[in-house]
Each structure stands twice: as structure tokens, then as C-alpha cells.
C-alpha positions as a Python dict, from the first residue, in 0.01 Angstrom:
ca = {
    (1, 'M'): (0, 0, 0),
    (2, 'T'): (-269, 236, -125),
    (3, 'R'): (-550, 365, 102),
    (4, 'D'): (-877, 530, -9),
    (5, 'I'): (-1024, 735, 275),
    (6, 'R'): (-1388, 832, 196),
    (7, 'P'): (-1718, 911, 361),
    (8, 'L'): (-1928, 623, 472),
    (9, 'Q'): (-2215, 526, 240),
    (10, 'S'): (-2525, 316, 286),
    (11, 'D'): (-2374, 18, 84),
    (12, 'D'): (-2094, 13, 347),
    (13, 'L'): (-2294, -71, 651),
    (14, 'D'): (-2289, -442, 644),
    (15, 'A'): (-1909, -451, 576),
    (16, 'L'): (-1846, -208, 835),
    (17, 'S'): (-2052, -387, 1107),
    (18, 'R'): (-1843, -679, 1037),
    (19, 'F'): (-1514, -490, 1068),
    (20, 'L'): (-1601, -330, 1398),
    (21, 'T'): (-1732, -641, 1570),
    (22, 'S'): (-1423, -825, 1447),
    (23, 'G'): (-1183, -564, 1539),
    (24, 'F'): (-1324, -482, 1890),
    (25, 'N'): (-1380, -857, 1961),
    (26, 'A'): (-1760, -793, 1999),
    (27, 'A'): (-2063, -1014, 1958),
    (28, 'A'): (-2183, -1013, 1580),
    (29, 'D'): (-2513, -869, 1684),
    (30, 'A'): (-2372, -594, 1917),
    (31, 'D'): (-2572, -296, 1919),
    (32, 'F'): (-2310, -37, 1862),
    (33, 'A'): (-2207, -204, 1525),
    (34, 'A'): (-2557, -322, 1404),
    (35, 'P'): (-2609, -190, 1052),
    (36, 'E'): (-2945, 1, 1139),
    (37, 'V'): (-2751, 168, 1443),
    (38, 'L'): (-2464, 261, 1223),
    (39, 'R'): (-2717, 405, 977),
    (40, 'W'): (-2878, 604, 1268),
    (41, 'K'): (-2529, 709, 1406),
    (42, 'Y'): (-2376, 836, 1087),
    (43, 'L'): (-2628, 869, 810),
    (44, 'E'): (-2938, 988, 969),
    (45, 'S'): (-2974, 1368, 1024),
    (46, 'M'): (-2954, 1496, 1392),
    (47, 'G'): (-3182, 1772, 1295),
    (48, 'D'): (-2903, 2036, 1349),
    (49, 'S'): (-2834, 2278, 1073),
    (50, 'Q'): (-2470, 2322, 1190),
    (51, 'E'): (-2380, 1957, 1206),
    (52, 'P'): (-2077, 1849, 997),
    (53, 'E'): (-2117, 1615, 712),
    (54, 'P'): (-2001, 1349, 678),
    (55, 'R'): (-2001, 1201, 1030),
    (56, 'S'): (-1812, 888, 935),
    (57, 'Y'): (-1502, 810, 740),
    (58, 'I'): (-1373, 454, 626),
    (59, 'A'): (-1030, 364, 483),
    (60, 'C'): (-1027, 97, 209),
    (61, 'D'): (-738, -110, 84),
    (62, 'E'): (-671, -154, -303),
    (63, 'S'): (-939, -433, -317),
    (64, 'G'): (-1206, -218, -152),
    (65, 'A'): (-1201, -379, 163),
    (66, 'I'): (-1241, -177, 488),
    (67, 'V'): (-929, -128, 691),
    (68, 'G'): (-1010, 150, 918),
    (69, 'H'): (-1302, 357, 1031),
    (70, 'L'): (-1348, 689, 1243),
    (71, 'G'): (-1692, 820, 1346),
    (72, 'I'): (-1777, 1162, 1461),
    (73, 'C'): (-2012, 1285, 1741),
    (74, 'P'): (-2053, 1657, 1646),
    (75, 'T'): (-2139, 1877, 1921),
    (76, 'A'): (-2034, 2212, 2073),
    (77, 'F'): (-1917, 2337, 2415),
    (78, 'T'): (-2156, 2613, 2549),
    (79, 'S'): (-2106, 2827, 2846),
    (80, 'S'): (-2152, 3187, 2957),
    (81, 'A'): (-1790, 3198, 3010),
    (82, 'I'): (-1705, 3124, 2647),
    (83, 'E'): (-1661, 3416, 2416),
    (84, 'G'): (-1979, 3404, 2183),
    (85, 'G'): (-2133, 3138, 2409),
    (86, 'R'): (-2053, 2850, 2183),
    (87, 'V'): (-1751, 2664, 2045),
    (88, 'P'): (-1798, 2376, 1788),
    (89, 'A'): (-1646, 2042, 1911),
    (90, 'L'): (-1644, 1678, 1818),
    (91, 'H'): (-1578, 1346, 1981),
    (92, 'M'): (-1438, 1062, 1779),
    (93, 'I'): (-1603, 719, 1830),
    (94, 'D'): (-1580, 368, 1664),
    (95, 'W'): (-1212, 456, 1583),
    (96, 'L'): (-1044, 137, 1453),
    (97, 'G'): (-764, 59, 1207),
    (98, 'S'): (-654, -290, 1086),
    (99, 'P'): (-344, -414, 1275),
    (100, 'T'): (-195, -501, 920),
    (101, 'R'): (-225, -143, 809),
    (102, 'R'): (1, 63, 1042),
    (103, 'G'): (-81, 444, 1048),
    (104, 'V'): (-439, 404, 909),
    (105, 'G'): (-596, 521, 1256),
    (106, 'V'): (-358, 832, 1253),
    (107, 'S'): (-436, 913, 882),
    (108, 'L'): (-823, 889, 980),
    (109, 'M'): (-768, 1142, 1277),
    (110, 'R'): (-582, 1380, 1077),
    (111, 'K'): (-877, 1363, 816),
    (112, 'V'): (-1118, 1510, 1093),
    (113, 'N'): (-871, 1734, 1291),
    (114, 'E'): (-989, 2060, 1113),
    (115, 'I'): (-1361, 1989, 1127),
    (116, 'A'): (-1407, 2160, 1478),
    (117, 'S'): (-1216, 2394, 1677),
    (118, 'V'): (-1216, 2166, 1984),
    (119, 'Q'): (-1201, 1788, 1995),
    (120, 'F'): (-1229, 1566, 2293),
    (121, 'G'): (-1210, 1198, 2387),
    (122, 'L'): (-1396, 1019, 2664),
    (123, 'G'): (-1266, 669, 2764),
    (124, 'G'): (-1143, 455, 2486),
    (125, 'S'): (-862, 193, 2458),
    (126, 'R'): (-514, 251, 2588),
    (127, 'A'): (-372, 255, 2240),
    (128, 'G'): (-626, 508, 2130),
    (129, 'R'): (-542, 734, 2428),
    (130, 'D'): (-165, 704, 2359),
    (131, 'V'): (-229, 812, 1987),
    (132, 'A'): (-427, 1099, 2129),
    (133, 'E'): (-175, 1228, 2365),
    (134, 'R'): (82, 1227, 2107),
    (135, 'S'): (-142, 1437, 1876),
    (136, 'G'): (-192, 1721, 2122),
    (137, 'Y'): (-481, 1585, 2341),
    (138, 'E'): (-431, 1698, 2712),
    (139, 'L'): (-554, 1482, 2992),
    (140, 'L'): (-804, 1667, 3223),
    (141, 'Q'): (-998, 1560, 3539),
    (142, 'P'): (-1186, 1223, 3466),
    (143, 'I'): (-1556, 1180, 3423),
    (144, 'W'): (-1672, 937, 3688),
    (145, 'V'): (-1920, 638, 3647),
    (146, 'Y'): (-2162, 604, 3942),
    (147, 'Q'): (-2380, 315, 4001),
    (148, 'R'): (-2658, 242, 4244),
    (149, 'M'): (-2804, -112, 4308),
    (150, 'L'): (-3170, -112, 4250),
    (151, 'R'): (-3267, -484, 4304),
    (152, 'P'): (-2980, -637, 4512),
    (153, 'A'): (-3116, -973, 4566),
    (154, 'R'): (-3164, -1026, 4192),
    (155, 'W'): (-2823, -851, 4112),
    (156, 'A'): (-2637, -1085, 4349),
    (157, 'R'): (-2814, -1401, 4208),
    (158, 'L'): (-2745, -1319, 3850),
    (159, 'S'): (-2371, -1216, 3931),
    (160, 'G'): (-2322, -1572, 4077),
    (161, 'L'): (-2060, -1652, 4342),
    (162, 'G'): (-1809, -1813, 4119),
    (163, 'S'): (-1465, -1772, 4258),
    (164, 'P'): (-1383, -1668, 4621),
    (165, 'R'): (-1258, -1322, 4473),
    (166, 'Q'): (-1589, -1284, 4290),
    (167, 'A'): (-1791, -1374, 4613),
    (168, 'A'): (-1573, -1118, 4806),
    (169, 'R'): (-1650, -852, 4524),
    (170, 'I'): (-2030, -912, 4547),
    (171, 'A'): (-2017, -903, 4939),
    (172, 'R'): (-1847, -571, 4911),
    (173, 'D'): (-2088, -434, 4658),
    (174, 'L'): (-2387, -538, 4867),
    (175, 'A'): (-2226, -388, 5195),
    (176, 'K'): (-2178, -45, 4984),
    (177, 'H'): (-2545, -64, 4881),
    (178, 'Y'): (-2676, -112, 5249),
    (179, 'L'): (-2413, 149, 5389),
    (180, 'N'): (-2505, 416, 5123),
    (181, 'R'): (-2868, 439, 5175),
    (182, 'P'): (-3040, 763, 5006),
    (183, 'A'): (-3057, 1055, 5227),
    (184, 'P'): (-3399, 1248, 5285),
    (185, 'I'): (-3501, 1472, 5002),
    (186, 'R'): (-3483, 1842, 5057),
    (187, 'S'): (-3599, 1969, 4709),
    (188, 'Q'): (-3940, 1867, 4571),
    (189, 'L'): (-3965, 1769, 4199),
    (190, 'E'): (-4211, 1582, 3977),
    (191, 'L'): (-4091, 1345, 3684),
    (192, 'V'): (-4314, 1388, 3377),
    (193, 'P'): (-4268, 1152, 3079),
    (194, 'A'): (-4202, 1335, 2743),
    (195, 'S'): (-4242, 1166, 2403),
    (196, 'T'): (-4070, 1458, 2240),
    (197, 'F'): (-3865, 1764, 2366),
    (198, 'G'): (-3927, 2126, 2293),
    (199, 'A'): (-3825, 2464, 2360),
    (200, 'E'): (-3782, 2397, 2729),
    (201, 'V'): (-3452, 2231, 2637),
    (202, 'A'): (-3292, 2543, 2529),
    (203, 'D'): (-3424, 2733, 2835),
    (204, 'I'): (-3285, 2481, 3082),
    (205, 'A'): (-2944, 2451, 2898),
    (206, 'S'): (-2911, 2840, 2886),
    (207, 'R'): (-2960, 2854, 3265),
    (208, 'A'): (-2724, 2556, 3324),
    (209, 'A'): (-2462, 2714, 3104),
    (210, 'K'): (-2407, 3004, 3365),
    (211, 'H'): (-2238, 2751, 3601),
    (212, 'A'): (-2083, 2503, 3383),
    (213, 'V'): (-1931, 2411, 3044),
    (214, 'L'): (-2181, 2198, 2874),
    (215, 'T'): (-2193, 1991, 2574),
    (216, 'E'): (-2478, 2117, 2350),
    (217, 'R'): (-2834, 2029, 2417),
    (218, 'T'): (-3102, 2102, 2174),
    (219, 'P'): (-3456, 1956, 2108),
    (220, 'E'): (-3348, 1800, 1790),
    (221, 'R'): (-3050, 1631, 1933),
    (222, 'L'): (-3244, 1468, 2228),
    (223, 'N'): (-3547, 1378, 1989),
    (224, 'Y'): (-3270, 1209, 1768),
    (225, 'F'): (-3178, 997, 2065),
    (226, 'L'): (-3529, 899, 2132),
    (227, 'R'): (-3524, 755, 1788),
    (228, 'F'): (-3248, 498, 1859),
    (229, 'P'): (-3337, 190, 1662),
    (230, 'R'): (-3277, -69, 1911),
    (231, 'Q'): (-3400, -27, 2272),
    (232, 'A'): (-3644, 246, 2303),
    (233, 'M'): (-3501, 537, 2509),
    (234, 'S'): (-3751, 728, 2731),
    (235, 'G'): (-3754, 1100, 2786),
    (236, 'F'): (-3878, 1295, 3097),
    (237, 'I'): (-3893, 1661, 3221),
    (238, 'F'): (-3856, 1783, 3595),
    (239, 'R'): (-4114, 2027, 3738),
    (240, 'D'): (-4105, 2188, 4077),
    (241, 'P'): (-4413, 2240, 4285),
    (242, 'S'): (-4480, 2579, 4124),
    (243, 'G'): (-4494, 2404, 3783),
    (244, 'R'): (-4182, 2543, 3651),
    (245, 'T'): (-3972, 2315, 3437),
    (246, 'R'): (-3639, 2269, 3591),
    (247, 'G'): (-3448, 1983, 3400),
    (248, 'F'): (-3474, 1693, 3155),
    (249, 'A'): (-3348, 1346, 3142),
    (250, 'L'): (-3309, 1057, 2897),
    (251, 'L'): (-3307, 688, 3018),
    (252, 'N'): (-3219, 368, 2855),
    (253, 'M'): (-3238, -3, 2957),
    (254, 'L'): (-2955, -234, 2876),
    (255, 'P'): (-2969, -602, 2945),
    (256, 'Q'): (-2634, -743, 2971),
    (257, 'P'): (-2597, -1051, 2739),
    (258, 'R'): (-2366, -1257, 2966),
    (259, 'T'): (-2534, -1224, 3306),
    (260, 'Q'): (-2885, -1078, 3225),
    (261, 'I'): (-2836, -800, 3454),
    (262, 'V'): (-3046, -499, 3331),
    (263, 'V'): (-2848, -180, 3367),
    (264, 'G'): (-3069, 145, 3372),
    (265, 'K'): (-2852, 410, 3220),
    (266, 'V'): (-2912, 769, 3278),
    (267, 'V'): (-2823, 882, 2936),
    (268, 'D'): (-2867, 1234, 3008),
    (269, 'C'): (-2978, 1451, 3302),
    (270, 'L'): (-2948, 1827, 3293),
    (271, 'L'): (-3095, 2064, 3557),
    (272, 'D'): (-3100, 2440, 3551),
    (273, 'D'): (-2915, 2501, 3877),
    (274, 'A'): (-2587, 2396, 4036),
    (275, 'D'): (-2785, 2272, 4348),
    (276, 'P'): (-2697, 1926, 4506),
    (277, 'D'): (-3031, 1910, 4656),
    (278, 'L'): (-3191, 1944, 4328),
    (279, 'R'): (-2969, 1674, 4182),
    (280, 'H'): (-3032, 1448, 4473),
    (281, 'A'): (-3412, 1472, 4415),
    (282, 'A'): (-3379, 1418, 4056),
    (283, 'S'): (-3151, 1107, 4100),
    (284, 'L'): (-3394, 934, 4331),
    (285, 'L'): (-3692, 1005, 4088),
    (286, 'L'): (-3485, 859, 3795),
    (287, 'S'): (-3384, 563, 4024),
    (288, 'R'): (-3740, 484, 4086),
    (289, 'E'): (-3835, 516, 3724),
    (290, 'L'): (-3547, 270, 3637),
    (291, 'T'): (-3679, 28, 3900),
    (292, 'R'): (-4031, 62, 3761),
    (293, 'Q'): (-3884, -21, 3393),
    (294, 'G'): (-3703, -326, 3544),
    (295, 'A'): (-3351, -222, 3595),
    (296, 'D'): (-3114, -393, 3846),
    (297, 'V'): (-2870, -138, 3857),
    (298, 'A'): (-2878, 246, 3779),
    (299, 'E'): (-2578, 402, 3610),
    (300, 'A'): (-2498, 770, 3583),
    (301, 'Y'): (-2201, 985, 3484),
    (302, 'T'): (-2065, 1298, 3647),
    (303, 'G'): (-1783, 1561, 3591),
    (304, 'A'): (-1941, 1819, 3809),
    (305, 'P'): (-1919, 1859, 4197),
    (306, 'W'): (-2284, 1924, 4263),
    (307, 'T'): (-2383, 1638, 4048),
    (308, 'T'): (-2138, 1396, 4236),
    (309, 'E'): (-2284, 1517, 4580),
    (310, 'G'): (-2636, 1467, 4446),
    (311, 'L'): (-2566, 1125, 4317),
    (312, 'R'): (-2401, 1025, 4656),
    (313, 'R'): (-2696, 1156, 4859),
    (314, 'A'): (-2926, 937, 4631),
    (315, 'G'): (-2721, 613, 4738),
    (316, 'Y'): (-2484, 606, 4425),
    (317, 'V'): (-2131, 476, 4454),
    (318, 'A'): (-1831, 571, 4242),
    (319, 'R'): (-1724, 282, 4015),
    (320, 'H'): (-1454, 375, 3777),
    (321, 'P'): (-1318, 685, 3596),
    (322, 'L'): (-1330, 757, 3220),
    (323, 'D'): (-1036, 938, 3093),
    (324, 'F'): (-1122, 1290, 2946),
    (325, 'H'): (-890, 1426, 2675),
    (326, 'L'): (-921, 1771, 2519),
    (327, 'R'): (-750, 1889, 2207),
    (328, 'D'): (-766, 2258, 2252),
    (329, 'P'): (-496, 2435, 2061),
    (330, 'K'): (-663, 2776, 2078),
    (331, 'R'): (-756, 2757, 2451),
    (332, 'L'): (-1092, 2841, 2376),
    (333, 'I'): (-1248, 2646, 2670),
    (334, 'P'): (-1243, 2794, 3014),
    (335, 'R'): (-1065, 2562, 3265),
    (336, 'D'): (-1207, 2732, 3589),
    (337, 'R'): (-1567, 2584, 3545),
    (338, 'P'): (-1655, 2212, 3579),
    (339, 'F'): (-1768, 2018, 3268),
    (340, 'H'): (-2104, 1850, 3247),
    (341, 'F'): (-2090, 1547, 3020),
    (342, 'T'): (-2322, 1265, 2970),
    (343, 'P'): (-2313, 928, 2772),
    (344, 'I'): (-2464, 1091, 2474),
    (345, 'E'): (-2116, 1219, 2383),
    (346, 'G'): (-2027, 846, 2256),
    (347, 'D'): (-2145, 508, 2252),
    (348, 'Y'): (-2224, 493, 2615),
    (349, 'A'): (-2594, 554, 2571),
    (350, 'Y'): (-2637, 212, 2422),
    (351, 'T'): (-2353, -14, 2514),
}
């Protein structure tokens, strides 16, 4: 059977939305597949002159119906340990092939294999990870999801007791919350709201790249996320007592449809120093801000040891790992430095 693989167009958005929600067994109004979100993800400019075009491919059958899709999150790895300081990279998202069309997912992946020198995957289905590993992706240290309960009484009530197993899980989670109380702060920071980001982003990222491999941060990229068309994301910068800008953050509030528990997600948090004390102070400030915005649970991601320590001191507990796969045929990425990833490298910012 013939397949036509081509870039996504505006007229495809409604059909693609139905294809993704059906294929991933998601609600018809799921944020990640809403037509306006798909337009934002794949057709709206991120403001980066080096971003690849297009950022989405669909596969159609002989009747024109969509039978496969692959989206691209363009970025770059940046670090002082990388020759030239920067390596273009991409992360594939919304990757789905119709079960009646064998091989369509692999065909789509091959279509984007030459777009960037390095490609990586974060999380994903077991089937997708199996295909990636057979295609030259290497499994590295996982990225961990950390959570902190902000309003335990409301969280426990909305979770419901249900079965004895569920009741035992709720009791364990509450015990972890009360046993992992935040430690006293050693570094002082101020959290300042930011409606847009500017040149401070490049300065912070440049300093942070001295001790980690980052995915690229630019003012344009962060401002693009502030324009997310569903829940309004909020931006912040961190300042120390001298007035120096030390970092920035993006937050999002995600009510869970089934339970109505509100997850406050730390979409991004980057500081200019590999100091657990600094991350501890930043995590506490963000937790207070998420509580103020109405979150029941705070969620953050980490692949760096100082971030892990800072989150632990701030009362966060490890929940589960996300597999991290890297396709790096030219060995361009140094393996002796920790990776610093955040949910913006996929759909984690808004799902």
C-alpha cells in the first residue's frame, strides 16, 4: 500500500488531533492534541533562526487519511566541553503509526534522522523505545521525576481511599511527606515574576554550561513557551541579595481530569551554579509559588546530582525514572558531565 510522507499543514490539524487522541487512547479534548496546541507546537515559529523546518511530518494512505505522525522538538546540546560549544539536536514527540500500517513509524523516523547531528528520546512507550534501541539509540542514565506534596489533606481527599492497596499507597505517600520535611535554607534568593525573558537567559545558560551539558535555552524559546495556548505558563527569575540574576524558571498548573488534583509543574529551572544550596533555595521558592497558585503537588525533573540534592533538601521525593536514549553516532556529546534536562524537551510541560 502506498504512503505519502509530507510536512504537516494547517488543514491537517483537526484530522491529526483525532488520529493522536484515538491512537494514544486519550480524551478527545486532551491538551497535547488540541488543534490550537498542535498549531503552536509545529507551525508557530519558536523565534530561532536555526530551527529546522518543518517540525512535523504526517504519513497518509492512498485515500489521504493520516496513518502516521512524527513531531520534532528542535534544540541543541550546549556545554563548554563540546567543541564549538553547541551541537544541534532533536527530540521526537507525538510519534505514532497506525497498527494496520506496519513500518510507518520507522519510515517517519528515517525521514528525520538526518535533520540533526544528535537525537534523543525521553520517556515514551515500550514499543517506541524498542524501535529506538534497534535504530542505534543508546540507553543512558534516566531522568528522574520528583514530587513534593504541597496540600496533603486535599491531595489525600481527592485521591480517595478506594481499595486497600490504594489506601496503603496514600498512607505511604503521606508518611514520606512528613518524613521529608524541607531543610533550613543556606542560600538566599528572591523570586521575581517575569512576563517575558531577555538577555539574562543567555548569561545564565553560559555560566551553567561550564558544569553540565544543557539543552539550549534562549529568550525566544522561553517566550515561546509563555505563549502556550491552553494553561498560561508563568515565568520567573531568581536574584541573590546583591541583585545579581542567578537563574530563571517556568511553571505550569495542570488539573488532573480524573481526580481534579492540581499538579504544579516546574517546566524549567536553570541556575548558574552547580550548588545544591542554591537549588534547594530555588526549589522552596517555587514550591511556595506553586502553592500560592493552587497546586496540590509540585513536580520537577532532574538528571544532575546537585539538582537531585537540592530537591531532596526541599522535601521532594523520587517518584519514577524516565528512560533517556541518545542517538550519537559521532560521539559528539561528552559523557563525563551530567545532563540537565527539563520537561520542555517534549510534551511534559503541559501533560
